[in-house]
PDB file of C-alpha atoms (C1' of nucleotides) in Angstrom:
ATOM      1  CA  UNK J   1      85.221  90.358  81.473  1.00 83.00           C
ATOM      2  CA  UNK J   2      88.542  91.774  81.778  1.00 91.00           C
ATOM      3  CA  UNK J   3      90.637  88.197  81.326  1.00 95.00           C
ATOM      4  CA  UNK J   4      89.361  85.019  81.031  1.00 95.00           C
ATOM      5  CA  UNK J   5      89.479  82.762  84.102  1.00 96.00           C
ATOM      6  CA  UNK J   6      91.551  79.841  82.494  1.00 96.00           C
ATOM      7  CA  UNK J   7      94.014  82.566  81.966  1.00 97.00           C
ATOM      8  CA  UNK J   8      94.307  83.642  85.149  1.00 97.00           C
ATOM      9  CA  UNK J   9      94.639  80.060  86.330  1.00 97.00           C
ATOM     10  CA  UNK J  10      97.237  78.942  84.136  1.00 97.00           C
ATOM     11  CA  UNK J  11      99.399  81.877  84.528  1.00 97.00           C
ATOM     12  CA  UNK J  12      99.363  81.126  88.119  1.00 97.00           C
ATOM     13  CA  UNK J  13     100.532  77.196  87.299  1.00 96.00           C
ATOM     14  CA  UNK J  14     103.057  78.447  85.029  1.00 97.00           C
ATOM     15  CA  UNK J  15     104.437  80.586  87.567  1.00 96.00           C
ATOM     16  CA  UNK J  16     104.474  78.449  90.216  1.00 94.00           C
ATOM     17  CA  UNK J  17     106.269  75.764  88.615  1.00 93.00           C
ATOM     18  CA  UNK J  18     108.858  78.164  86.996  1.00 95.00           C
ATOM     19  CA  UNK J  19     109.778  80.122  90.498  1.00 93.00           C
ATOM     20  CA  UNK J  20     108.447  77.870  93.153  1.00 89.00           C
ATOM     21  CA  UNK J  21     106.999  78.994  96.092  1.00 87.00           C
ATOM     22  CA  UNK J  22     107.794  82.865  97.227  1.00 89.00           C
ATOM     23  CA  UNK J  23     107.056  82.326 100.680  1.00 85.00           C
ATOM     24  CA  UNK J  24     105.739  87.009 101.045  1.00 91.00           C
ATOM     25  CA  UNK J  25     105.937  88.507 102.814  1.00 92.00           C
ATOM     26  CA  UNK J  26     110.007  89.183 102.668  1.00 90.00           C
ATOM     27  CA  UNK J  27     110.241  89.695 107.015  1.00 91.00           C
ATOM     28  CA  UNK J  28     113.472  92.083 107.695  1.00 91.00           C
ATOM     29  CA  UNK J  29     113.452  91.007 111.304  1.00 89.00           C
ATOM     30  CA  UNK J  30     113.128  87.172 110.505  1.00 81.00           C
ATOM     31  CA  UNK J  31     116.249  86.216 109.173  1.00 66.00           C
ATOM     32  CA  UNK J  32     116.474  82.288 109.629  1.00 63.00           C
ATOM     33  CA  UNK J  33     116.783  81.064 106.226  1.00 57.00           C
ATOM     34  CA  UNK J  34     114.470  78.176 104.600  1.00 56.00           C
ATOM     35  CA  UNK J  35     117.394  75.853 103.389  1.00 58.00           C
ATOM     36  CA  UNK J  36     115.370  73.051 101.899  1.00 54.00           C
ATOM     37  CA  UNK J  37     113.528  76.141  98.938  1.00 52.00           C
ATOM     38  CA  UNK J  38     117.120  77.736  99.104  1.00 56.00           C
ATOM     39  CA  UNK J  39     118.384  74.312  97.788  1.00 57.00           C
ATOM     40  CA  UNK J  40     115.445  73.917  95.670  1.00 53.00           C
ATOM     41  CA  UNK J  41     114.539  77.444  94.245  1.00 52.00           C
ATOM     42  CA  UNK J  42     117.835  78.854  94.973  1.00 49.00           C
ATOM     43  CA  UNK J  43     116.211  82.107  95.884  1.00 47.00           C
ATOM     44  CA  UNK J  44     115.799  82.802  99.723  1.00 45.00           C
ATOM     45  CA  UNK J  45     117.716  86.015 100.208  1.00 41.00           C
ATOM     46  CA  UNK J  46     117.305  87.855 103.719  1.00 41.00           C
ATOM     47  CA  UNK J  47     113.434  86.981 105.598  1.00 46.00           C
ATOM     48  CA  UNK J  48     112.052  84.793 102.865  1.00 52.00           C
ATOM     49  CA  UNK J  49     110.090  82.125 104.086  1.00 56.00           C
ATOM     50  CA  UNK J  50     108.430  79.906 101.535  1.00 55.00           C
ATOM     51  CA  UNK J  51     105.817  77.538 102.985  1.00 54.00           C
ATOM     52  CA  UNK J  52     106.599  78.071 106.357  1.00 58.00           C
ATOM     53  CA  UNK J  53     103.383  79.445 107.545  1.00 63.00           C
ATOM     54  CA  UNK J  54     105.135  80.777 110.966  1.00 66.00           C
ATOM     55  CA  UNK J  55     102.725  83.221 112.392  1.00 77.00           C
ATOM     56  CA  UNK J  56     103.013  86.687 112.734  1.00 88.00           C
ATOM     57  CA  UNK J  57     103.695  88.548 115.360  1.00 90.00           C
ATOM     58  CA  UNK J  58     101.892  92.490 116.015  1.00 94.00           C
ATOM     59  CA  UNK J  59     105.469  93.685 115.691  1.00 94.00           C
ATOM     60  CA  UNK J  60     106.228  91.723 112.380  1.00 93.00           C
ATOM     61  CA  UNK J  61     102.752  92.700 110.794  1.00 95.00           C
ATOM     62  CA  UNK J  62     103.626  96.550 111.702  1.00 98.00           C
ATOM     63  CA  UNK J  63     106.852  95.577 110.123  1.00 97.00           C
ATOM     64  CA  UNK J  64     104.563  94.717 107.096  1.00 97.00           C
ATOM     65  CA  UNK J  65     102.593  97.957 106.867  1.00 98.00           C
ATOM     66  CA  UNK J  66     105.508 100.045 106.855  1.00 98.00           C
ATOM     67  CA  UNK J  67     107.260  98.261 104.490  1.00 98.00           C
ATOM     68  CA  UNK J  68     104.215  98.708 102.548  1.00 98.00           C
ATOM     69  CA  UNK J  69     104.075 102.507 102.290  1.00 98.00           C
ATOM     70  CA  UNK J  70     108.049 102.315 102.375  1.00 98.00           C
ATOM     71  CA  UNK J  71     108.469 100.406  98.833  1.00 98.00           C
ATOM     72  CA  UNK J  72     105.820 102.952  97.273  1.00 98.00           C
ATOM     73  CA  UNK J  73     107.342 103.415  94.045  1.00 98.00           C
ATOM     74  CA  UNK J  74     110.762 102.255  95.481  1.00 97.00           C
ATOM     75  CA  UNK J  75     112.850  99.239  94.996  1.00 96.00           C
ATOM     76  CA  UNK J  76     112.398  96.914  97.507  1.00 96.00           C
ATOM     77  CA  UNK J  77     116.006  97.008  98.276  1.00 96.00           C
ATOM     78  CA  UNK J  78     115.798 100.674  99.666  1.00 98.00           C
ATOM     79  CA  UNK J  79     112.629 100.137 101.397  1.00 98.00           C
ATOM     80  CA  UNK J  80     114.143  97.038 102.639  1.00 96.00           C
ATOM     81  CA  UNK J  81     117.148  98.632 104.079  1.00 97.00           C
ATOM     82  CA  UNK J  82     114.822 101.823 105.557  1.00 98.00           C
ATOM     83  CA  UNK J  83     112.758  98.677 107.231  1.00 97.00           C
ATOM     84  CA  UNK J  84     115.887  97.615 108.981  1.00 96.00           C
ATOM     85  CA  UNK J  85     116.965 100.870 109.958  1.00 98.00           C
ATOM     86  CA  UNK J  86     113.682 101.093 111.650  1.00 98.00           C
ATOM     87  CA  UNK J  87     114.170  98.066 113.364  1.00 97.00           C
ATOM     88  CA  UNK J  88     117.514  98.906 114.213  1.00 97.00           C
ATOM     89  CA  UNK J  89     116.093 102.551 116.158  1.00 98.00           C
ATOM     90  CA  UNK J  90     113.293  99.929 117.977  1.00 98.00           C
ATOM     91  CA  UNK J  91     110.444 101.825 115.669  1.00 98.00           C
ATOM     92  CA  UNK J  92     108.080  98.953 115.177  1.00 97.00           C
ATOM     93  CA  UNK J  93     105.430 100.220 116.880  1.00 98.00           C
ATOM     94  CA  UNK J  94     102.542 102.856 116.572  1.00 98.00           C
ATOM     95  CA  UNK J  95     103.467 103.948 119.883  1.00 98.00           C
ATOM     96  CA  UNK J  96     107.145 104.072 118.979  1.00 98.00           C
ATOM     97  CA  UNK J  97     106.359 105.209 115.366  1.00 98.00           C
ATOM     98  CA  UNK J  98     104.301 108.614 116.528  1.00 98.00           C
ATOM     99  CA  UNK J  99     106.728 109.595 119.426  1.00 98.00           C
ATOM    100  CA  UNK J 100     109.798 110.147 117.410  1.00 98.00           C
ATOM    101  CA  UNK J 101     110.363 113.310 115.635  1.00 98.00           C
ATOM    102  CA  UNK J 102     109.420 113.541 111.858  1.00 98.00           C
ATOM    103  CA  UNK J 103     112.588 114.788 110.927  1.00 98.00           C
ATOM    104  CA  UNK J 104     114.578 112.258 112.504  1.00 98.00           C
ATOM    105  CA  UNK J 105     111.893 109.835 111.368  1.00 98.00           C
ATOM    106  CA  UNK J 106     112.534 111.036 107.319  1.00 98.00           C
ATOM    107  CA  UNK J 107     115.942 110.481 108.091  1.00 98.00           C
ATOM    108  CA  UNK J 108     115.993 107.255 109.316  1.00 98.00           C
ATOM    109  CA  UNK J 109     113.836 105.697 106.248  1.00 98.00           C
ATOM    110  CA  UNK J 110     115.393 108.126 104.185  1.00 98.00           C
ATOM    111  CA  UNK J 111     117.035 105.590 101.889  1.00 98.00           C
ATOM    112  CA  UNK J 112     113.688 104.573 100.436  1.00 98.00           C
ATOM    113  CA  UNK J 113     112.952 107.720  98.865  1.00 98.00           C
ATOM    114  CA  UNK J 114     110.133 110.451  99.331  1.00 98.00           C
ATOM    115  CA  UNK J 115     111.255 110.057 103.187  1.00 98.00           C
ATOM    116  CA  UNK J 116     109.292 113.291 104.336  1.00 98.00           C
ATOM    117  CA  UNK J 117     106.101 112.019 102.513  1.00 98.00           C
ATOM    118  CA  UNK J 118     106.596 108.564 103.765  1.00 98.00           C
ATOM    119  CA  UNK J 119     107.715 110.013 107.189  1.00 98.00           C
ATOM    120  CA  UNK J 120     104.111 111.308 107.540  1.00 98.00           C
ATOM    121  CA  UNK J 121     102.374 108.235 105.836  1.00 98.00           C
ATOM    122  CA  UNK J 122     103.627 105.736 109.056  1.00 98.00           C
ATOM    123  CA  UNK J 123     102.580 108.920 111.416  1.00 98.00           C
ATOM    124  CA  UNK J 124      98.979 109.081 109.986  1.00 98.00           C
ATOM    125  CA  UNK J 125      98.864 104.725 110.046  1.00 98.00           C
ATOM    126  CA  UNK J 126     100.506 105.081 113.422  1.00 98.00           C
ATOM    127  CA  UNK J 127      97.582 106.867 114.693  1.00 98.00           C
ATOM    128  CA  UNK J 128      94.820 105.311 113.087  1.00 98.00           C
ATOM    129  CA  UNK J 129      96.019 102.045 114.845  1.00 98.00           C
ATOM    130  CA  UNK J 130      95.969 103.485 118.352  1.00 98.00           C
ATOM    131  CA  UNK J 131      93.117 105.325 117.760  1.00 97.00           C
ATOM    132  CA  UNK J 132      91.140 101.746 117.104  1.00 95.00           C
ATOM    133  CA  UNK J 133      93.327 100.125 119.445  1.00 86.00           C
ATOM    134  CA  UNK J 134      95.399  98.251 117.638  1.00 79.00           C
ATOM    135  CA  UNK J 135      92.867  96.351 115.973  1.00 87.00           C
ATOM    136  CA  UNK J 136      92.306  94.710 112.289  1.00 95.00           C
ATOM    137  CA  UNK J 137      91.742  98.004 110.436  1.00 98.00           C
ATOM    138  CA  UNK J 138      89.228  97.528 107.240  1.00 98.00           C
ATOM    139  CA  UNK J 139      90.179  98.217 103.796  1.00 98.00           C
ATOM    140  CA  UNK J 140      88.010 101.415 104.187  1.00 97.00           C
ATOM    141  CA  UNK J 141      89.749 102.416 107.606  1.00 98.00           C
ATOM    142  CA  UNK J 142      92.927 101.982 105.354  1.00 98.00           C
ATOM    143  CA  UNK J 143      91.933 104.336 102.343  1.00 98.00           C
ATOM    144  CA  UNK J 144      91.015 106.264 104.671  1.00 98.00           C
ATOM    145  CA  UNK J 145      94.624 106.999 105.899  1.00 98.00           C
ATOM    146  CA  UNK J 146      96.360 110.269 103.657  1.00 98.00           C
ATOM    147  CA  UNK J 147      99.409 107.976 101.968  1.00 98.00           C
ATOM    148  CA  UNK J 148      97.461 104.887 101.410  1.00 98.00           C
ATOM    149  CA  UNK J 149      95.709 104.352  98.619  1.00 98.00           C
ATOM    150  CA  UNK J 150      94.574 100.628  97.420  1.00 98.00           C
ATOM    151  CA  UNK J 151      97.572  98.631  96.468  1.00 98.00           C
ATOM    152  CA  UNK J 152      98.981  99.579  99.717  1.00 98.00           C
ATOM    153  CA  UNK J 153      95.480  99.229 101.124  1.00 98.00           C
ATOM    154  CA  UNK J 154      95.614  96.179  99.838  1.00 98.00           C
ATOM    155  CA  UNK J 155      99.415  94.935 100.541  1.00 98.00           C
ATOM    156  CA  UNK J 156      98.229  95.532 103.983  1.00 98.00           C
ATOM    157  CA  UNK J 157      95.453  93.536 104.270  1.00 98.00           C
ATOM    158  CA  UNK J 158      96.658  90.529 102.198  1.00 97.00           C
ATOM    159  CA  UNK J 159     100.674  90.118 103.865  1.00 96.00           C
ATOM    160  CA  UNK J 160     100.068  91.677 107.522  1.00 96.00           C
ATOM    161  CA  UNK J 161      96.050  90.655 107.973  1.00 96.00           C
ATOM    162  CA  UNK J 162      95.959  87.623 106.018  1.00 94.00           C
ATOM    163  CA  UNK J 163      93.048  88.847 104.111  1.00 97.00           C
ATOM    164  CA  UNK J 164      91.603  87.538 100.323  1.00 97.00           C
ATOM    165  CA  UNK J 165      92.150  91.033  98.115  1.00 98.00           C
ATOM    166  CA  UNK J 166      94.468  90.769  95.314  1.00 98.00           C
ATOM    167  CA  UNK J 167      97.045  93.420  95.068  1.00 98.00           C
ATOM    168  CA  UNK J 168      97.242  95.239  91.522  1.00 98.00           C
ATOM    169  CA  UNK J 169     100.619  96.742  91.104  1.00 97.00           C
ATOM    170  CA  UNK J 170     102.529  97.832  88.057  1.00 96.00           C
ATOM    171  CA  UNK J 171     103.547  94.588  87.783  1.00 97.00           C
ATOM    172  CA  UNK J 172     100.248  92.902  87.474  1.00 97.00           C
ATOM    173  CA  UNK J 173      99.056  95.388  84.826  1.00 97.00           C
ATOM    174  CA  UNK J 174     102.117  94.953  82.572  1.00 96.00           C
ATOM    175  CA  UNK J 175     101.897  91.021  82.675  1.00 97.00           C
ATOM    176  CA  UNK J 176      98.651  90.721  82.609  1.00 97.00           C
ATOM    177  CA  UNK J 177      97.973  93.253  79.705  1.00 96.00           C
ATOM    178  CA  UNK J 178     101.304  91.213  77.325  1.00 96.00           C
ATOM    179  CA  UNK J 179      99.814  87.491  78.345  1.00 96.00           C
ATOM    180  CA  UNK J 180      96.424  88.957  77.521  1.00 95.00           C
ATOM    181  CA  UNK J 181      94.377  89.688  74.345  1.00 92.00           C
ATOM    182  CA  UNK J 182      92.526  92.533  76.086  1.00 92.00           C
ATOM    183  CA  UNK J 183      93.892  95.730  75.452  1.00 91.00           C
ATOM    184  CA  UNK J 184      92.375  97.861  78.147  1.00 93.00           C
ATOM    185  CA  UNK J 185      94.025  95.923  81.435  1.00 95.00           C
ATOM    186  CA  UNK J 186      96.932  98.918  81.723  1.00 94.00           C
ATOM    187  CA  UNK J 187      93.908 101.354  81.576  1.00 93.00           C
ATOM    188  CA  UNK J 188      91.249  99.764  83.253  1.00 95.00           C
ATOM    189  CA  UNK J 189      90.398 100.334  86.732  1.00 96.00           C
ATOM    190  CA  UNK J 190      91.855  99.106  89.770  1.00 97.00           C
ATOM    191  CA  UNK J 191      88.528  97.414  91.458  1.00 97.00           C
ATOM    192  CA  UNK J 192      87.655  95.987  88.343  1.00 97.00           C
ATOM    193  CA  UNK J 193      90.765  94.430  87.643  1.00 97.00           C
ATOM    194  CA  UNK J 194      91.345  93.330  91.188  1.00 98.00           C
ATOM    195  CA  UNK J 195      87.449  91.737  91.683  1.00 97.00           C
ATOM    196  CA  UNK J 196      88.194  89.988  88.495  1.00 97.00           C
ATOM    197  CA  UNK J 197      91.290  88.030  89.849  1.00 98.00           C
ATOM    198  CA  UNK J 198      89.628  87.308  92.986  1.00 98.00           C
ATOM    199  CA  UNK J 199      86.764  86.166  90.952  1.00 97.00           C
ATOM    200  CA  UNK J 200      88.576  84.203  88.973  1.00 96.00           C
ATOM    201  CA  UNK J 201      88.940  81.289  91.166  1.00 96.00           C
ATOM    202  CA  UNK J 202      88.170  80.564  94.691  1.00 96.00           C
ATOM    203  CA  UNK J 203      91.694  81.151  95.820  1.00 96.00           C
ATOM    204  CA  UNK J 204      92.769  80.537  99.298  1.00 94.00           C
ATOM    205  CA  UNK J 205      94.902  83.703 101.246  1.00 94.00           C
ATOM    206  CA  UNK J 206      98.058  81.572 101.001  1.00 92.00           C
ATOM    207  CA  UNK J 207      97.645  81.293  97.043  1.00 94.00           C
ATOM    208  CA  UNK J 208      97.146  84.718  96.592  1.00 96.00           C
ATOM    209  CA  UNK J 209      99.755  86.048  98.098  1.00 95.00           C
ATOM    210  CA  UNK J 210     102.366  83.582  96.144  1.00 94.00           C
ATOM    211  CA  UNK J 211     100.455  84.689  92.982  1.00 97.00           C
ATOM    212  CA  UNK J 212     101.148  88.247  93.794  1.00 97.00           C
ATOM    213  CA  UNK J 213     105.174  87.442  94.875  1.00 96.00           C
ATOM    214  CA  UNK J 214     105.559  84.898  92.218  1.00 96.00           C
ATOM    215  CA  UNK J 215     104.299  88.084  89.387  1.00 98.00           C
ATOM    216  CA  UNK J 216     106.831  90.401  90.971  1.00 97.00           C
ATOM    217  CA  UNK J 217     109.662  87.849  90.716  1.00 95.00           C
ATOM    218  CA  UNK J 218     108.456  87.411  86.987  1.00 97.00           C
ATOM    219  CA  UNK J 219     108.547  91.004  86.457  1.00 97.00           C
ATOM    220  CA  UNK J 220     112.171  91.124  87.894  1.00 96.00           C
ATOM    221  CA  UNK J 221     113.254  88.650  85.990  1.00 95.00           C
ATOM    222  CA  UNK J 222     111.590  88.993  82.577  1.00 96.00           C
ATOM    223  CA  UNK J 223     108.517  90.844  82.243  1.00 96.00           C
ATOM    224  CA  UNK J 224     109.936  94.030  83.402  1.00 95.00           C
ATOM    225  CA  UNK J 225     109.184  98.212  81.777  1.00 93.00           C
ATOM    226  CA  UNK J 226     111.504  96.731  78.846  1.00 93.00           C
ATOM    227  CA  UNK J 227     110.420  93.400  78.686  1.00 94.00           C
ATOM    228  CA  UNK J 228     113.706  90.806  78.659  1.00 94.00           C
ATOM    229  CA  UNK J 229     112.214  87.474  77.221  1.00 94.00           C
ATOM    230  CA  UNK J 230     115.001  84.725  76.575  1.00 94.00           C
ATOM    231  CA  UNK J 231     113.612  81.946  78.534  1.00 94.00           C
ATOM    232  CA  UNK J 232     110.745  83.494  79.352  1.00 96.00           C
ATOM    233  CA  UNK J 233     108.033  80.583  80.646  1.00 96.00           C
ATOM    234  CA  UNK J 234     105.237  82.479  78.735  1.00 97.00           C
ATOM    235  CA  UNK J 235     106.678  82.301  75.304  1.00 92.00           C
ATOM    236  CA  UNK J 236     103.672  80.525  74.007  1.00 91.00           C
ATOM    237  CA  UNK J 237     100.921  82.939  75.883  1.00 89.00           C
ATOM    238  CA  UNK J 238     103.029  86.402  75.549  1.00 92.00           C
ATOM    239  CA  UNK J 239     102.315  89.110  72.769  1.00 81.00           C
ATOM    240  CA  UNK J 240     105.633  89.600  72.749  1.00 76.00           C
ATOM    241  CA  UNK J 241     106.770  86.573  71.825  1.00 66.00           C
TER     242      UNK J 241
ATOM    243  C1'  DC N   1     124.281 111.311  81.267  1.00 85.37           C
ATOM    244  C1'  DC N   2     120.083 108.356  81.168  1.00 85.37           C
ATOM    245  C1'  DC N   3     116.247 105.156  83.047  1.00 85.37           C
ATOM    246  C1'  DC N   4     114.034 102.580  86.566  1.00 85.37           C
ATOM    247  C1'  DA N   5     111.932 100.864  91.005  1.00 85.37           C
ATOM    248  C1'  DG N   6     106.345  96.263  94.586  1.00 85.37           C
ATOM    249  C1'  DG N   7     102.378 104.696  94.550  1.00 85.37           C
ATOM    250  C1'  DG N   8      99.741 108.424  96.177  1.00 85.37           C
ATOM    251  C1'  DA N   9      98.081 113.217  96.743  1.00 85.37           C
ATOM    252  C1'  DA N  10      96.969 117.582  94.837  1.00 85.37           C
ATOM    253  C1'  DT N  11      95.588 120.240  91.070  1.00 85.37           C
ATOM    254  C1'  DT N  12      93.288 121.068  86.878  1.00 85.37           C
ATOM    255  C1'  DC N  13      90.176 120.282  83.236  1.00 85.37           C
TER     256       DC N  13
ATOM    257  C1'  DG V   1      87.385 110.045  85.215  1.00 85.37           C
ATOM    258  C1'  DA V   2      91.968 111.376  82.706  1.00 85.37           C
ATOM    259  C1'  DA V   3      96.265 113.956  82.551  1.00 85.37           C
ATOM    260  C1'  DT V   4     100.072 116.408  85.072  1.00 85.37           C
ATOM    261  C1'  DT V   5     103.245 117.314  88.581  1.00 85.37           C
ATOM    262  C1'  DC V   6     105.530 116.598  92.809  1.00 85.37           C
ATOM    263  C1'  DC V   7     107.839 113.702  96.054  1.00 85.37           C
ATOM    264  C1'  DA V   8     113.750 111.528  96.198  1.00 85.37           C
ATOM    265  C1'  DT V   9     117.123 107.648  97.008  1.00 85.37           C
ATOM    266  C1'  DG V  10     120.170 104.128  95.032  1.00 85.37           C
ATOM    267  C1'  DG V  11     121.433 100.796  91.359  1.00 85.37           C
ATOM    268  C1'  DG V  12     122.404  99.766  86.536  1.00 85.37           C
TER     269       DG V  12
END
DNA sequence: CCCCAGGGAATTC
DNA sequence: GAATTCCATGGG
């Protein structure tokens, strides 16, 4: 056992009551705001919709999938603006996505970094999804795809399909690992670590994708590469501390 | 100048 | 499997 379940439980409580509700995935082409969280949270900045629940549309879970190879080692505020600039040339489609050329394609996204590597990641997802005809693609369909590999796998199906795998990012690892007495989490394997989490508890699709938003916000704002821990709500649980 | 950010593929051992 | 290296912009 990689982490105890009570951990994993907790940590989600403590969270939750320190950041509220995260309301992920962040929509670029949704830009109403959520007043009532803005008021409470006083988050809410550009697409977030906490608790809303609004269904997607095909275009908006595209709009998901690219942002998902787009923020690959990014911050989100690159990828973010590369996602509007693809809204802003009409790209969110497959169709739209493969008929464009991949140079002007790199240069459209190219403020999120590794544009002609990413250029060619939405190409190869592009065609995958016409080839099945637009359908729900597996997790295997997605590993399958040269440029995803299982976070974004994973991103994919648990913000754009709606589907119960937790996403294991940098993030995770590094909180995980500090609010932990294990010291094998940052070097243990992704599967493992992932299967534990979603063994942990029988969490529903909504709760694990604010567990996954609420650890980035935490690693933002505290448990970050060099971890910043005045005020942080895991005082009491943290190594560090 | 430095470090960092919501990874993944290719190569090598 | 583990360790390297490459991909590249924008903010602090």
């Amino acid at each position: 056992m990689l982490i105890e379940n009570d951990l994993i439980l907790k940590a989600y409580d403590i969270l939750f009551d320190r950041y509220g509700p995260q309301g992920w995935w962040p929509l670029r082409s949704r830009k109403e705001p959520d007043l009532a969280n803005q008021e409470k949270f006083g988050f809410n900045k550009g697409g977030y919709h906490p608790g809303k629940d609004i269904a997607l549309s095909a275009q908006e879970q595209f709009e998901i999938a690219c942002g998902a190879i787009l923020t690959q080692n990014t911050n989100w505020n690159n990828a973010a603006a590369a996602v509007d600039s693809l809204i802003k040339n009409n790209l969110l489609s497959a169709e739209a996505i493969l008929s464009v050329k991949s140079e002007e394609l790199s240069d459209i996204i190219k403020t999120s970094g590794y544009y002609n590597q990413k250029a060619k990641k939405l190409k190869f997802l592009s065609a995958l999804l016409i080839e099945k005809d637009g359908c729900t693609l597996s997790r295997e369909e997605l590993l399958s795809v040269w440029g995803i590999g299982r976070e974004t796998a994973d991103s994919i199906l648990l913000y754009s399909y709606g589907k119960p795998f937790f996403i294991i990012d940098l993030y995770t690892r590094r909180f995980l690992s500090r609010i932990s007495e294990n010291d094998n989490i940052m070097t243990s394997s992704y599967d493992d670590l992932r299967e534990t989490i979603e063994g942990a508890y029988n969490f529903s699709v909504k709760q694990m994708q604010e567990y996954h938003a609420l650890i980035v916000i935490h690693g933002k704002n505290h448990c970050a590469k060099k971890a910043i821990c005045v005020d942080c709500p895991f005082a009491k649980e943290c190594k560090y501390n």
